[in-house]
Structures are given as C-alpha cells and as structure tokens.
CSV table of C-alpha atoms in Angstrom, one decimal:
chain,number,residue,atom,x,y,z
A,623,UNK,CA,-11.3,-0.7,-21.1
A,624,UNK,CA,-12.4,2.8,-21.7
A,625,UNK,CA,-11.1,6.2,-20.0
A,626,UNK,CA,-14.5,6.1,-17.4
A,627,UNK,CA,-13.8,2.5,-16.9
A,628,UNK,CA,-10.3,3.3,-15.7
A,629,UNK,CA,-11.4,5.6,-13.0
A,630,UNK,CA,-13.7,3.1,-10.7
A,631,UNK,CA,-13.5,3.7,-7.0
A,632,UNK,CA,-14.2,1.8,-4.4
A,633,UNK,CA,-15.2,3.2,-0.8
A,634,UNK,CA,-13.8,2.1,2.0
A,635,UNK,CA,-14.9,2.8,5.5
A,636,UNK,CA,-13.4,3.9,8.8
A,637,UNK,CA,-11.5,1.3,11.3
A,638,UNK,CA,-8.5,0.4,13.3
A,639,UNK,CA,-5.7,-1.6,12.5
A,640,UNK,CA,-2.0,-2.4,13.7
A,641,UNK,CA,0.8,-1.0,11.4
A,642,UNK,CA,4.2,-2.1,11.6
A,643,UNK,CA,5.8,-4.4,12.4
A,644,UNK,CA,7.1,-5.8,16.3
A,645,UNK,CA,10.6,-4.7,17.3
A,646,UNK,CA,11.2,-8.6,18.0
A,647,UNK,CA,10.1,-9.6,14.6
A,648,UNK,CA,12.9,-11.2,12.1
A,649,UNK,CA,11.3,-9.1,9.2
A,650,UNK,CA,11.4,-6.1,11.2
A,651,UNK,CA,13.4,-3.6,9.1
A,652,UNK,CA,16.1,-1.2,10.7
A,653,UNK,CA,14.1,2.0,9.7
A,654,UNK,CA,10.5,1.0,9.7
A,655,UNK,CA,8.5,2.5,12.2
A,656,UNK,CA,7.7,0.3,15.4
A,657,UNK,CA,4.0,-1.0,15.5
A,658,UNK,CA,1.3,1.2,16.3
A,659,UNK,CA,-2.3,0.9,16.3
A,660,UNK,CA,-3.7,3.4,13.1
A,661,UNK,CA,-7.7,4.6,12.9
A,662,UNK,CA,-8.8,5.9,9.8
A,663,UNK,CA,-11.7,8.1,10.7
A,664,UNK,CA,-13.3,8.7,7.6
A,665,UNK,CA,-14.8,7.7,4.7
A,666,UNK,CA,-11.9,7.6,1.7
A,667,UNK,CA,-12.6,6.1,-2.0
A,668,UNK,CA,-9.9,4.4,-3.7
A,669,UNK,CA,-8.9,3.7,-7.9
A,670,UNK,CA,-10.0,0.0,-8.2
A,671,UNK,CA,-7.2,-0.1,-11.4
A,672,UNK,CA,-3.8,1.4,-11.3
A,673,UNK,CA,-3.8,4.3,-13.9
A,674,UNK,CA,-3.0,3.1,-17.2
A,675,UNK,CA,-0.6,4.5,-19.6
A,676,UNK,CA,-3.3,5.5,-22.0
A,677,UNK,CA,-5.1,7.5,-18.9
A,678,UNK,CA,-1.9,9.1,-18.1
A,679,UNK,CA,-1.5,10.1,-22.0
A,680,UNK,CA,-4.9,11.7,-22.4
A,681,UNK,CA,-4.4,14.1,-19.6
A,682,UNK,CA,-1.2,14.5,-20.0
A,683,UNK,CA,-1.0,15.7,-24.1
A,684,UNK,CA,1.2,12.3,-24.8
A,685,UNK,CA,0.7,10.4,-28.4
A,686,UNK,CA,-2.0,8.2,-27.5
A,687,UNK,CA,-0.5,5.4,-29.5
A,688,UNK,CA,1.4,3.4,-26.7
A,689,UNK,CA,2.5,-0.1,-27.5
A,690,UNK,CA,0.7,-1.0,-24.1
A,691,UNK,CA,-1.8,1.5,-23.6
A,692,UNK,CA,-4.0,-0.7,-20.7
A,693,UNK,CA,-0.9,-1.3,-19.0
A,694,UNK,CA,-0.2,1.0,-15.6
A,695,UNK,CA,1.9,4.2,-16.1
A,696,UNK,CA,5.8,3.4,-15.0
A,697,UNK,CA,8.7,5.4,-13.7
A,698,UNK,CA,6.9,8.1,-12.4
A,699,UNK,CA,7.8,10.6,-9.6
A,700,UNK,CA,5.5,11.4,-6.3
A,701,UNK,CA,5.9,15.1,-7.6
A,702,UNK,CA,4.4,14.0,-11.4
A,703,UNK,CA,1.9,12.0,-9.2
A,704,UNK,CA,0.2,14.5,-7.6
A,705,UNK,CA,0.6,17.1,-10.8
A,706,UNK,CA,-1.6,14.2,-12.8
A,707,UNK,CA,-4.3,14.0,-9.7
A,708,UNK,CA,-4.4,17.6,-9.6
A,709,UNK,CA,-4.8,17.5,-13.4
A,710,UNK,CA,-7.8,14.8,-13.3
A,711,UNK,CA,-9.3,16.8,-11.1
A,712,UNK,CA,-9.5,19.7,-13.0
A,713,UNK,CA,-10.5,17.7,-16.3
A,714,UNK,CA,-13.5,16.4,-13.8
A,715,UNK,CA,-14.4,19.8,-12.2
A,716,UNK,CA,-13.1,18.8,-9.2
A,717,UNK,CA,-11.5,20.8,-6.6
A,718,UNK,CA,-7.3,20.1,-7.0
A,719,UNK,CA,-6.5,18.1,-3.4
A,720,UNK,CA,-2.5,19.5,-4.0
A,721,UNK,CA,-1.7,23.2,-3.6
A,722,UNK,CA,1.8,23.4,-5.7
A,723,UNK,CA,3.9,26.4,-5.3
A,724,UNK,CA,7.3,25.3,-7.0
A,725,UNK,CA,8.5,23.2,-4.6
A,726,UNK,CA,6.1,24.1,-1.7
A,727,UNK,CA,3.5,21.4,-1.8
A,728,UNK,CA,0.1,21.6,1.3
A,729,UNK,CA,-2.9,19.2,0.8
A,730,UNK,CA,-6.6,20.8,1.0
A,731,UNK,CA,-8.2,18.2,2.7
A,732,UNK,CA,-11.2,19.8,1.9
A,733,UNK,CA,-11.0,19.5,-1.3
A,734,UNK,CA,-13.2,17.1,-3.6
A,735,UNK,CA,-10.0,16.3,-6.5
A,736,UNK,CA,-7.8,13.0,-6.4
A,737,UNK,CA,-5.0,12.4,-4.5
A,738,UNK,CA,-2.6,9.8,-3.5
A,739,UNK,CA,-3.0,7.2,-0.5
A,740,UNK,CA,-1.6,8.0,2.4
A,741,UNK,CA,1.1,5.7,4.2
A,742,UNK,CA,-2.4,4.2,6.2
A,743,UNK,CA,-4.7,3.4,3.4
C-alpha cells in the first residue's frame, strides 16, 4: 500500500447516540461515566487504516527499513500522537489542529490539519 493509500478517509455525518453504559449494567465499570445521550453536530472525516509504521517513519526521519513497515505504529504516546498529526498536516499544507506550547496543548477547531478522535467519534 503506498503513502496516499495510507491516508484514506471516510466521512461520517452528524447523529445521536447513547454512550455509556447503565448504572445497573454488570459490565458497568466503577469509573466509566454513566449513560448519556451524545450528538455529533458536524461533519468529521476519519483514517479508514490505522497509521502504519512506514507512515509514521517517513514523517518522522526514521530508517524506512522496518521489518513490518504496513503494520500500524506501536507504543506511542497521546503527546507523540498529536506531534505526528500536527506534522502530516504541515507535510499536506494543512493548517496544524494542535497548538503545542511545551506542555500547554489547545485545539483550533478551526483548523483544516489531522487530529485524533474524540472520546464520541
């Protein structure tokens, strides 16, 4: 599969769903929030493929000879996450979604660049 390949996106449109799950429910984990209904309001495009370790080394400055390039990247932090979005972005004349400042991170929802899912989608 090659680099554009890799990058396919799918839209997906606005609607409502329930989230959670009920109090009463066996699988109902101590911490997880109770059940609420969620509305996604707009319009959001998603990767149809998990990024590959051979994307992830192309943007990134890595060797390029993986044993498993088309395999998805591994052990990587939400902070590295959002670096490489910001990164694609940039590499696609895109507007960076993240605003990083050290350890300070704001979203520009505005902006046309990558960035992660939320919790919703």
């Amino acid at each position: 599969m090659d680099l554009a390949e890799m990058k396919k996106m799918s839209l997906c449109k606005p609607g409502e769903f329930w989230m959670g799950q009920p109090a009463e429910s066996e699988d109902a984990a101590v911490n997880e929030t109770p059940r609420h209904k969620v509305e996604l309001s707009s319009d959001f495009y998603i990767g149809i493929y998990p990024v590959t370790q051979k994307l992830w080394a192309s943007l990134e400055g890595e060797s390029t000879e993986l044993e498993a390039p088309e395999n998805p990247m591994e052990y990587v932090s939400w902070s590295d996450a959002i670096r490489f979005c910001n990164k694609l972005s940039l590499a696609e004349g895109l507007e960076p979604a993240y605003i990083i400042d050290g350890e300070d991170v704001d979203m520009d929802w505005e902006a046309d660049g990558y960035r992660l899912p939320t919790e919703a989608e």
